[in-house]
Amino acid sequence: MTTTTTPLRPGPTESSFLLVDGKLVPGAGGVFDILNPATEEVIGQAADATAQDMDAAIAAARRAFDETDWSRDVQLRVRCLRQLQQALLNHLEELREITIAEVGAPRFLTSGPQLELPIQYLGYYADLAESYAWRQELGVAEPMGVRTNRYVLKEPVGVVGAITPWNFPHQINFAKLAPALAAGNTVVLKPAPDTPWCAALVGRIIAEETDIPAGVVNVVTSTDHSVGAQLATDPRVDLVSFTGSTATGTAVMTAAAQTLKKVFLELGGKSAFIVLDDADLAGACTMAAFTVCTHAGQGCALTTRLLVPRERYDEAVKATADTMAGLRAGDPDSSRTICGPLISARQRDRVEGYLRLATEEGGTIAAGGGRPADKEHGFFIEPTLVAGLDNTARTAREEIFGPVLVILPHDGDEDAVRIANDSPYGLSGEVYGTDPDRLAAVVAGVRTGTLGVNGGVWYGIDAPFGGYKASGIGREMGVAGFEEYLETKLVAEPAS
Ligand code: NAD
């Protein structure tokens, strides 16, 4: 291990490398450009891996799992995770600037889930690995008359293929890397082509500033989605941990079935923000507007359907539209910005397509609806409120992934729950109200993996996160997110 902390300046020489078998190597496909989504300027290049590079990365991860002590030596893993956490903290301000430039992440979010909190996952999972009951006694029993002592050993699954999206790259990369490594697995990380640096720079820090053995972590950046798909089909991979769209997740699960590997999926959402008739309507509408504008709506768990009492619909539309009009899309570099740019021209085209669809379906644009007039460059969209639709509209059912809120009327608590559940997704949600019994009934009725009540924040290192229905399979974070990366071995021996 070298002890230098060379400044991380992304560019052709510093971040255009894959991490394969402990070495920083160029991609066989050359390099590809990275754009700053707020300026549309090329800010550097990343290595473009081919199938051959991915093959080498999987081979290295397999070898590191099968032939080194990593999977058995908890203390080595704990030390390496803490060492990586400290190395990342040594580069915190450089990583912050790179994350803002590459992801278009508003600066304030880098103090939370876009950077600083994910780095803490390493310490959390190091602590958990240290205190975890790797051997769990089941006690003596007499199955079929044989007096037997039984215990369970918790063991790593093996080689993990981690495939991640671009919207919260550090959060999702570390929510996979930290528990998978703490549990004793080896990993091939394949980040999204829109945000390769967030992963590539972590790869460089691992190679240059930690004792993590060669092959334990491999980072493979590529423009070719089929390179990621190899992780699903290759029999040397034991588990695919995927975060991204439901369509891609379905493809990953289908491909993984051919080799019967474990699949962990965190997918899309179209979550409901329910306002009951005894809630502070204006306060709830303001919160719903802020939520959907955060990181320009590019969050799977952001609430994107606002359900308000029908008799106060017009009042709610006005309150929400007024707030959204004040939340202008802005430079992510500014600490005052909440709504930055979308990640790419492709994503902006997609959002604009939904805005056209909303009016074709009979909706009205109550706020925003287009590109901000004051922005010549950057993939910005104004915070937008769509009114006048019901929950059968595609605009109300499909994930848009932009700062677009659809406001829908409901006819009471049961109807609100029915509308919230009338969705292929079940990722998150919010309910605002006063009566505790009515709030409890809504909490019990909504079929989602997370739910906030009156502004309670469900995000946290120790809080299991994941989806019902088409929003995923499994839970990330917390103890549940650690156990996703473990196998269970039952051992039985004659009792004395
Ligand atoms: P995406 O599904 O297009 O891509 C995700 C990743 O999968 C990328 O790394 C991509 O290169 C890779 N990929 C694409 N095709 C593949 C294939 N056939 N096999 C294997 N890998 C493949 O998603 P995106 O556009 O990058 O991200 C946005 C989506 O992610 C949204 O739907 C959002 O809801 C979802 N998301 C979900 C969560 C969650 O935790 N539930 C979190 C963040 C984002």
Coordinates of C-alpha atoms and ligand atoms in Angstrom, one line a residue:
M1 CA 0.0 0.0 0.0
T2 CA 1.3 3.5 -0.8
T3 CA 0.5 6.2 1.8
T4 CA 0.4 9.2 -0.5
T5 CA -2.9 11.0 -1.0
T6 CA -2.3 12.4 -4.5
P7 CA -5.1 14.9 -5.2
L8 CA -7.9 13.4 -7.3
R9 CA -8.1 15.4 -10.4
P10 CA -10.3 13.6 -12.9
G11 CA -8.9 13.7 -16.4
P12 CA -7.4 11.6 -19.1
T13 CA -4.6 10.3 -16.9
E14 CA -6.2 10.0 -13.5
S15 CA -9.6 8.5 -13.8
S16 CA -9.5 6.6 -17.1
F17 CA -8.7 3.3 -15.5
L18 CA -10.5 0.2 -14.5
L19 CA -9.5 -1.6 -11.3
V20 CA -8.9 -5.3 -12.2
D21 CA -7.1 -7.7 -10.0
G22 CA -5.6 -4.9 -7.9
K23 CA -4.2 -3.0 -10.8
L24 CA -5.3 0.2 -12.5
V25 CA -5.6 -0.8 -16.2
P26 CA -6.9 0.9 -19.4
G27 CA -10.1 -0.3 -20.9
A28 CA -9.8 -2.4 -24.1
G29 CA -12.4 -0.2 -25.7
G30 CA -10.4 3.1 -25.1
V31 CA -12.1 6.0 -23.3
F32 CA -15.4 7.8 -23.4
D33 CA -16.3 11.4 -22.6
I34 CA -17.9 12.6 -19.4
L35 CA -20.2 15.6 -19.5
N36 CA -21.0 18.1 -16.8
P37 CA -24.8 18.0 -17.0
A38 CA -25.1 21.6 -15.7
T39 CA -22.8 23.0 -18.4
E40 CA -22.7 20.3 -21.1
E41 CA -18.9 20.7 -21.1
V42 CA -16.7 17.6 -21.5
I43 CA -14.9 17.4 -18.1
G44 CA -12.8 14.3 -18.9
Q45 CA -12.8 10.7 -19.9
A46 CA -13.4 7.3 -18.3
A47 CA -12.1 3.9 -19.4
D48 CA -14.4 2.0 -21.7
A49 CA -14.3 -1.7 -20.8
T50 CA -15.1 -4.5 -23.2
A51 CA -16.4 -8.1 -22.6
Q52 CA -12.7 -9.1 -22.3
D53 CA -12.1 -6.6 -19.4
M54 CA -15.2 -7.8 -17.6
D55 CA -14.1 -11.4 -18.0
A56 CA -10.8 -10.6 -16.4
A57 CA -12.5 -8.7 -13.5
I58 CA -14.8 -11.7 -12.8
A59 CA -11.9 -14.1 -12.9
A60 CA -10.0 -11.9 -10.4
A61 CA -13.0 -11.7 -8.1
R62 CA -13.5 -15.4 -8.3
R63 CA -9.8 -16.1 -7.5
A64 CA -9.7 -13.6 -4.6
F65 CA -12.8 -15.3 -3.1
D66 CA -11.6 -18.9 -3.6
E67 CA -7.9 -18.5 -3.0
T68 CA -7.3 -15.8 -0.4
D69 CA -8.3 -15.4 3.3
W70 CA -10.6 -12.5 2.6
S71 CA -13.8 -14.5 3.0
R72 CA -12.6 -16.0 6.4
D73 CA -10.7 -13.2 8.0
V74 CA -13.2 -10.8 9.6
Q75 CA -10.5 -8.7 11.2
L76 CA -8.7 -8.1 7.9
R77 CA -12.0 -7.0 6.4
V78 CA -12.9 -4.7 9.3
R79 CA -9.4 -3.1 9.1
C80 CA -9.6 -2.6 5.4
L81 CA -13.1 -1.1 5.5
R82 CA -12.1 1.4 8.1
Q83 CA -8.9 2.2 6.2
L84 CA -10.9 2.8 3.0
Q85 CA -13.3 5.1 4.9
Q86 CA -10.4 7.2 6.2
A87 CA -8.8 7.3 2.7
L88 CA -12.1 8.6 1.3
L89 CA -12.4 11.2 4.0
N90 CA -8.8 12.3 3.2
H91 CA -10.2 13.1 -0.3
L92 CA -13.6 14.4 0.8
E93 CA -13.5 17.8 -0.7
E94 CA -12.1 16.6 -4.0
L95 CA -14.7 13.9 -4.2
R96 CA -17.4 16.6 -3.4
E97 CA -16.4 18.8 -6.3
I98 CA -16.2 15.8 -8.7
T99 CA -19.6 14.5 -7.6
I100 CA -21.2 17.9 -8.2
A101 CA -19.6 18.2 -11.6
E102 CA -20.2 14.6 -12.8
V103 CA -23.7 13.9 -11.3
G104 CA -25.1 17.5 -11.2
A105 CA -25.8 16.8 -7.6
P106 CA -26.8 19.9 -5.6
R107 CA -24.0 20.8 -3.2
F108 CA -26.2 20.5 -0.1
L109 CA -26.9 16.8 -0.9
T110 CA -23.2 16.0 -0.8
S111 CA -23.3 16.6 2.9
G112 CA -25.9 13.8 3.0
P113 CA -26.8 10.9 0.7
Q114 CA -24.8 12.1 -2.3
L115 CA -21.4 11.6 -0.5
E116 CA -20.8 12.0 3.2
L117 CA -23.4 9.5 4.5
P118 CA -22.4 6.7 2.1
I119 CA -18.8 7.0 3.2
Q120 CA -20.1 6.3 6.7
Y121 CA -21.6 3.0 5.6
L122 CA -18.0 1.5 5.5
G123 CA -17.6 2.2 9.3
Y124 CA -21.1 1.0 10.1
Y125 CA -20.6 -2.3 8.3
A126 CA -17.1 -2.8 9.7
D127 CA -18.7 -2.4 13.2
L128 CA -21.5 -4.8 12.3
A129 CA -19.0 -7.4 10.9
E130 CA -17.1 -7.2 14.2
S131 CA -20.2 -7.8 16.4
Y132 CA -22.2 -10.1 14.2
A133 CA -23.1 -13.6 15.3
W134 CA -21.3 -15.5 12.6
R135 CA -22.2 -18.7 14.5
Q136 CA -25.7 -19.0 15.9
E137 CA -26.6 -21.9 18.2
L138 CA -29.8 -23.8 17.5
G139 CA -29.3 -26.1 20.5
V140 CA -29.9 -29.8 21.0
A141 CA -32.8 -31.7 19.5
E142 CA -33.6 -35.3 18.8
P143 CA -34.7 -35.4 15.1
M144 CA -35.6 -39.0 14.2
G145 CA -34.4 -40.1 17.7
V146 CA -30.8 -38.9 17.2
R147 CA -29.7 -36.5 19.9
T148 CA -28.0 -33.7 17.8
N149 CA -26.4 -30.4 18.5
R150 CA -27.2 -27.9 15.7
Y151 CA -25.7 -24.5 14.8
V152 CA -25.9 -22.1 11.9
L153 CA -22.8 -20.6 10.3
K154 CA -23.3 -17.4 8.3
E155 CA -21.0 -17.3 5.3
P156 CA -20.4 -14.9 2.4
V157 CA -22.3 -15.7 -0.8
G158 CA -19.2 -15.5 -3.0
V159 CA -18.6 -13.2 -6.0
V160 CA -21.0 -10.3 -6.1
G161 CA -21.8 -8.4 -9.4
A162 CA -22.9 -4.9 -8.4
I163 CA -24.6 -2.9 -11.2
T164 CA -25.6 0.7 -10.3
P165 CA -27.3 3.7 -11.8
W166 CA -26.3 7.4 -12.1
N167 CA -28.7 9.3 -9.8
F168 CA -27.1 8.7 -6.4
P169 CA -23.9 6.9 -7.4
H170 CA -22.0 7.0 -4.1
Q171 CA -25.1 6.1 -2.1
I172 CA -25.8 3.1 -4.2
N173 CA -22.2 2.0 -4.8
F174 CA -21.4 2.0 -1.0
A175 CA -24.8 0.5 -0.1
K176 CA -23.6 -2.5 -2.1
L177 CA -19.8 -2.4 -1.6
A178 CA -19.8 -1.9 2.2
P179 CA -22.1 -4.8 3.3
A180 CA -20.9 -7.1 0.5
L181 CA -17.2 -6.7 1.6
A182 CA -18.0 -6.7 5.3
A183 CA -19.8 -10.0 4.8
G184 CA -16.7 -11.5 3.1
N185 CA -17.6 -11.4 -0.6
T186 CA -15.5 -10.2 -3.5
V187 CA -17.1 -7.6 -5.8
V188 CA -17.2 -6.5 -9.4
L189 CA -18.7 -3.0 -9.5
K190 CA -20.2 -1.9 -12.8
P191 CA -21.4 1.8 -12.5
A192 CA -23.6 3.6 -15.0
P193 CA -21.9 5.1 -18.0
D194 CA -23.2 8.6 -17.1
T195 CA -21.3 8.7 -13.7
P196 CA -18.2 6.4 -14.0
W197 CA -15.9 8.6 -12.0
C198 CA -17.6 8.3 -8.7
A199 CA -16.8 4.6 -8.9
A200 CA -13.4 4.8 -10.8
L201 CA -12.0 7.2 -8.2
V202 CA -13.0 4.9 -5.4
G203 CA -11.2 2.1 -7.4
R204 CA -8.1 4.2 -7.6
I205 CA -8.2 4.9 -3.8
I206 CA -8.6 1.2 -3.1
A207 CA -5.6 0.4 -5.3
E208 CA -3.3 3.1 -4.0
E209 CA -4.3 3.7 -0.4
T210 CA -5.7 0.5 1.1
D211 CA -4.6 -3.0 1.9
I212 CA -7.7 -4.5 0.3
P213 CA -6.2 -7.6 -1.5
A214 CA -6.0 -7.7 -5.2
G215 CA -9.2 -8.9 -6.9
V216 CA -11.4 -8.3 -3.9
V217 CA -12.8 -5.1 -5.5
N218 CA -12.9 -4.7 -9.3
V219 CA -14.4 -1.6 -10.9
V220 CA -15.4 -1.8 -14.6
T221 CA -16.7 1.3 -16.3
S222 CA -18.2 0.9 -19.8
T223 CA -20.5 2.5 -22.3
D224 CA -21.6 -1.0 -23.3
H225 CA -24.6 -2.2 -21.2
S226 CA -23.9 -5.8 -22.3
V227 CA -20.7 -5.6 -20.3
G228 CA -22.9 -5.3 -17.2
A229 CA -25.1 -8.0 -18.5
Q230 CA -22.2 -10.4 -18.3
L231 CA -22.5 -10.3 -14.5
A232 CA -25.9 -11.7 -14.7
T233 CA -25.0 -14.6 -17.1
D234 CA -21.5 -15.6 -15.9
P235 CA -21.6 -18.7 -13.8
R236 CA -18.6 -17.5 -11.7
V237 CA -20.8 -14.8 -10.2
D238 CA -22.9 -15.9 -7.3
L239 CA -25.1 -12.9 -6.7
V240 CA -26.2 -9.9 -8.8
S241 CA -27.0 -6.8 -6.8
F242 CA -28.8 -4.5 -9.2
T243 CA -30.2 -1.0 -8.8
G244 CA -31.8 0.7 -11.7
S245 CA -35.0 0.7 -13.7
T246 CA -37.6 -2.0 -13.4
A247 CA -37.2 -2.9 -17.1
T248 CA -33.5 -3.5 -16.8
G249 CA -34.0 -5.3 -13.4
T250 CA -36.4 -7.7 -15.1
A251 CA -33.8 -8.4 -17.8
V252 CA -31.1 -9.0 -15.2
M253 CA -33.3 -11.4 -13.3
T254 CA -34.3 -13.3 -16.4
A255 CA -30.6 -13.6 -17.5
A256 CA -29.5 -14.6 -14.0
A257 CA -32.1 -17.4 -13.9
Q258 CA -30.0 -19.4 -16.5
T259 CA -27.3 -19.9 -13.8
L260 CA -29.6 -19.8 -10.8
K261 CA -27.7 -17.1 -9.0
K262 CA -29.1 -15.0 -6.2
V263 CA -30.6 -11.7 -7.4
F264 CA -31.1 -8.5 -5.3
L265 CA -33.1 -5.8 -7.0
E266 CA -33.7 -2.1 -6.1
L267 CA -35.9 -0.7 -8.9
G268 CA -38.2 2.1 -9.8
G269 CA -41.1 3.9 -8.0
K270 CA -44.1 6.1 -8.4
S271 CA -44.7 6.8 -4.8
A272 CA -47.8 8.6 -3.3
F273 CA -47.8 11.6 -1.0
I274 CA -51.2 11.3 0.8
V275 CA -52.7 14.3 2.4
L276 CA -55.7 13.5 4.7
D277 CA -58.5 16.0 5.2
D278 CA -57.3 16.8 8.8
A279 CA -53.8 17.7 7.6
D280 CA -52.3 21.1 7.3
L281 CA -52.9 21.2 3.5
A282 CA -50.5 24.1 2.7
G283 CA -47.7 22.7 4.7
A284 CA -48.1 19.2 3.1
C285 CA -48.2 20.7 -0.4
T286 CA -45.1 22.7 0.3
M287 CA -43.3 19.6 1.5
A288 CA -44.5 17.6 -1.5
A289 CA -43.2 20.3 -3.9
F290 CA -39.8 20.4 -2.2
T291 CA -39.5 16.6 -2.3
V292 CA -40.1 16.2 -6.0
C293 CA -37.7 19.0 -6.8
T294 CA -34.8 17.5 -4.8
H295 CA -32.0 16.5 -7.3
A296 CA -34.4 17.4 -10.1
G297 CA -36.7 14.5 -9.1
Q298 CA -34.0 11.9 -9.9
G299 CA -34.6 9.7 -6.9
C300 CA -36.4 6.4 -7.1
A301 CA -38.1 6.9 -3.7
L302 CA -39.2 10.6 -4.1
T303 CA -43.0 11.0 -3.9
T304 CA -44.2 11.9 -7.4
R305 CA -48.0 11.6 -7.0
L306 CA -49.7 14.1 -4.6
L307 CA -53.1 12.8 -3.4
V308 CA -55.3 15.6 -1.9
P309 CA -58.9 15.7 -0.7
R310 CA -61.1 16.3 -3.7
E311 CA -63.0 19.2 -2.0
R312 CA -59.8 21.1 -1.6
Y313 CA -58.2 20.1 -4.9
D314 CA -58.0 23.6 -6.4
E315 CA -56.6 25.1 -3.3
A316 CA -53.9 22.4 -3.2
V317 CA -53.1 22.9 -6.9
K318 CA -52.5 26.6 -6.2
A319 CA -50.4 26.1 -3.0
T320 CA -48.2 23.5 -4.7
A321 CA -47.9 25.4 -8.0
D322 CA -46.8 28.6 -6.0
T323 CA -44.1 26.6 -4.2
M324 CA -42.8 25.0 -7.3
A325 CA -42.7 28.3 -9.2
G326 CA -40.3 29.5 -6.4
L327 CA -38.1 26.4 -6.6
R328 CA -36.2 27.3 -9.7
A329 CA -33.8 24.9 -11.3
G330 CA -30.3 26.2 -10.5
D331 CA -26.6 25.7 -10.6
P332 CA -25.8 22.6 -8.5
D333 CA -22.6 24.2 -7.4
S334 CA -24.6 26.7 -5.3
S335 CA -25.4 25.7 -1.8
R336 CA -28.8 27.2 -2.2
T337 CA -29.8 25.0 -5.1
I338 CA -32.3 22.1 -4.5
C339 CA -33.2 21.3 -8.1
G340 CA -30.2 20.9 -10.3
P341 CA -30.0 19.6 -13.9
L342 CA -31.1 16.2 -15.2
I343 CA -28.2 13.9 -15.9
S344 CA -28.3 13.9 -19.8
A345 CA -29.9 15.2 -22.9
R346 CA -31.5 11.7 -23.2
Q347 CA -33.1 12.0 -19.8
R348 CA -34.3 15.5 -20.5
D349 CA -35.9 14.2 -23.8
R350 CA -37.6 11.5 -21.8
V351 CA -39.0 14.0 -19.3
E352 CA -40.2 16.4 -22.0
G353 CA -41.9 13.4 -23.7
Y354 CA -43.9 12.9 -20.5
L355 CA -44.8 16.6 -20.4
R356 CA -46.2 16.4 -23.9
L357 CA -48.0 13.2 -23.0
A358 CA -49.6 14.8 -19.9
T359 CA -51.3 17.4 -22.1
E360 CA -52.3 14.8 -24.7
E361 CA -53.9 12.8 -21.9
G362 CA -56.0 15.9 -20.9
G363 CA -53.8 17.2 -18.1
T364 CA -52.9 20.8 -17.5
I365 CA -49.5 22.2 -16.5
A366 CA -50.1 24.2 -13.4
A367 CA -46.4 25.2 -12.9
G368 CA -43.3 24.9 -15.0
G369 CA -43.6 22.7 -18.0
G370 CA -40.4 23.3 -19.9
R371 CA -36.7 24.4 -20.0
P372 CA -35.9 27.4 -17.8
A373 CA -35.6 30.6 -19.9
D374 CA -32.5 31.7 -18.0
K375 CA -30.4 28.6 -18.8
E376 CA -28.6 28.5 -22.2
H377 CA -26.7 25.3 -21.3
G378 CA -27.3 22.3 -19.1
F379 CA -30.0 19.7 -19.1
F380 CA -32.4 21.7 -16.9
I381 CA -36.2 21.3 -16.6
E382 CA -38.4 23.7 -14.5
P383 CA -40.2 22.2 -11.5
T384 CA -43.5 21.1 -13.0
L385 CA -46.9 20.4 -11.6
V386 CA -49.4 18.4 -13.7
A387 CA -53.1 18.7 -12.7
G388 CA -56.4 17.5 -14.1
L389 CA -55.6 13.8 -14.5
D390 CA -56.7 10.7 -12.7
N391 CA -54.6 7.7 -11.7
T392 CA -55.3 5.9 -15.0
A393 CA -53.2 8.3 -17.0
R394 CA -49.8 7.1 -18.0
T395 CA -48.3 10.3 -16.6
A396 CA -49.7 9.2 -13.2
R397 CA -48.6 5.6 -13.5
E398 CA -45.1 5.6 -15.1
E399 CA -41.8 6.7 -13.6
I400 CA -40.7 10.0 -15.1
F401 CA -37.5 10.7 -13.2
G402 CA -37.7 14.4 -13.4
P403 CA -39.0 17.3 -11.2
V404 CA -42.6 16.5 -12.2
L405 CA -45.4 16.1 -9.7
V406 CA -48.9 14.8 -10.6
I407 CA -51.6 16.1 -8.3
L408 CA -54.6 13.8 -8.0
P409 CA -57.9 14.1 -6.0
H410 CA -59.0 11.5 -3.5
D411 CA -62.4 10.8 -1.8
G412 CA -61.3 10.0 1.7
D413 CA -58.7 7.8 3.5
E414 CA -59.7 4.5 2.0
D415 CA -59.8 6.0 -1.5
A416 CA -56.4 7.5 -1.0
V417 CA -54.9 4.2 0.0
R418 CA -56.6 2.5 -3.0
I419 CA -55.1 5.1 -5.4
A420 CA -51.6 4.8 -3.7
N421 CA -51.7 1.1 -4.2
D422 CA -53.1 1.3 -7.7
S423 CA -49.5 1.2 -9.1
P424 CA -47.1 -1.5 -10.3
Y425 CA -44.6 0.0 -7.9
G426 CA -44.3 0.0 -4.1
L427 CA -41.2 1.8 -3.1
S428 CA -42.0 4.6 -0.7
G429 CA -44.6 7.1 0.3
E430 CA -45.7 9.8 2.7
V431 CA -48.9 10.5 4.7
Y432 CA -49.8 13.8 6.4
G433 CA -52.7 14.0 8.9
T434 CA -53.6 14.6 12.5
D435 CA -55.7 11.7 13.8
P436 CA -53.3 8.9 15.0
D437 CA -55.8 6.1 14.3
R438 CA -56.4 7.3 10.7
L439 CA -52.7 7.7 10.1
A440 CA -52.1 4.2 11.5
A441 CA -54.8 2.8 9.1
V442 CA -53.1 4.4 6.1
V443 CA -49.7 3.1 7.2
A444 CA -51.2 -0.4 7.4
G445 CA -52.9 -0.1 4.1
V446 CA -50.2 1.3 1.8
R447 CA -48.1 -1.5 0.1
T448 CA -44.6 0.0 0.1
G449 CA -41.2 -0.7 1.5
T450 CA -40.8 2.7 3.3
L451 CA -43.3 5.3 4.4
G452 CA -42.9 8.7 6.1
V453 CA -45.5 10.1 8.4
N454 CA -45.9 13.9 8.8
G455 CA -42.3 14.5 7.5
G456 CA -40.5 11.7 9.4
V457 CA -37.3 10.8 7.6
W458 CA -36.9 7.1 6.8
Y459 CA -33.5 7.2 5.3
G460 CA -30.6 6.0 7.5
I461 CA -27.6 3.7 7.6
D462 CA -29.4 1.3 9.9
A463 CA -32.8 1.5 8.2
P464 CA -33.7 -1.2 5.7
F465 CA -34.7 0.2 2.3
G466 CA -36.4 -1.5 -0.6
G467 CA -39.5 -2.1 -2.5
Y468 CA -42.7 -4.1 -2.7
K469 CA -44.1 -5.3 -6.0
A470 CA -42.2 -4.1 -9.1
S471 CA -39.9 -1.9 -7.0
G472 CA -37.6 -4.7 -6.1
I473 CA -36.6 -7.8 -4.2
G474 CA -34.6 -7.6 -1.0
R475 CA -33.5 -4.8 1.4
E476 CA -30.5 -2.5 1.3
M477 CA -28.8 -0.9 4.4
G478 CA -29.1 -1.9 8.0
V479 CA -28.7 -5.5 9.2
A480 CA -31.1 -6.7 6.5
G481 CA -28.8 -5.2 3.9
F482 CA -25.9 -7.1 5.3
E483 CA -27.7 -10.4 5.4
E484 CA -28.6 -10.2 1.7
Y485 CA -24.9 -10.9 1.1
L486 CA -24.8 -14.0 3.4
E487 CA -25.5 -17.7 3.0
T488 CA -26.7 -19.9 5.8
K489 CA -25.0 -23.2 6.5
L490 CA -26.6 -25.5 9.1
V491 CA -24.2 -27.9 10.9
A492 CA -25.5 -30.9 12.9
E493 CA -23.3 -33.1 15.1
P494 CA -24.0 -35.7 17.7
A495 CA -24.7 -34.1 21.1
S496 CA -22.5 -35.3 23.9
Ligands
NAD1 P1 -30.9 1.6 -15.9 O1 -31.8 0.5 -15.6 O2 -31.0 2.1 -17.3 O3 -29.4 1.3 -15.7 C1 -28.9 0.9 -14.4 C2 -27.6 0.1 -14.6 O4 -27.8 -1.1 -15.4 C3 -26.5 0.9 -15.4 O5 -25.3 0.6 -14.8 C4 -26.6 0.3 -16.8 O6 -25.4 0.3 -17.5 C5 -26.9 -1.2 -16.5 N1 -27.6 -2.0 -17.5 C6 -28.3 -1.5 -18.5 N2 -28.8 -2.6 -19.3 C7 -28.3 -3.7 -18.6 C8 -28.5 -5.1 -18.8 N3 -29.2 -5.6 -19.8 N4 -27.9 -6.0 -18.0 C9 -27.2 -5.5 -16.9 N5 -27.0 -4.2 -16.7 C10 -27.6 -3.3 -17.5 O7 -31.3 2.8 -14.9 P2 -30.7 4.2 -14.9 O8 -31.4 5.0 -15.9 O9 -29.2 4.2 -14.8 O10 -31.3 4.7 -13.4 C11 -32.6 5.2 -13.2 C12 -33.5 4.1 -12.7 O11 -32.9 3.5 -11.5 C13 -34.8 4.6 -12.3 O12 -35.8 3.7 -12.8 C14 -34.8 4.6 -10.8 O13 -36.0 4.4 -10.2 C15 -33.9 3.4 -10.5 N6 -33.3 3.5 -9.2 C16 -33.8 2.7 -8.2 C17 -33.3 2.8 -6.9 C18 -33.8 2.0 -5.8 O14 -33.1 1.8 -4.8 N7 -35.0 1.4 -5.9 C19 -32.3 3.7 -6.6 C20 -31.9 4.6 -7.7 C21 -32.4 4.4 -8.9

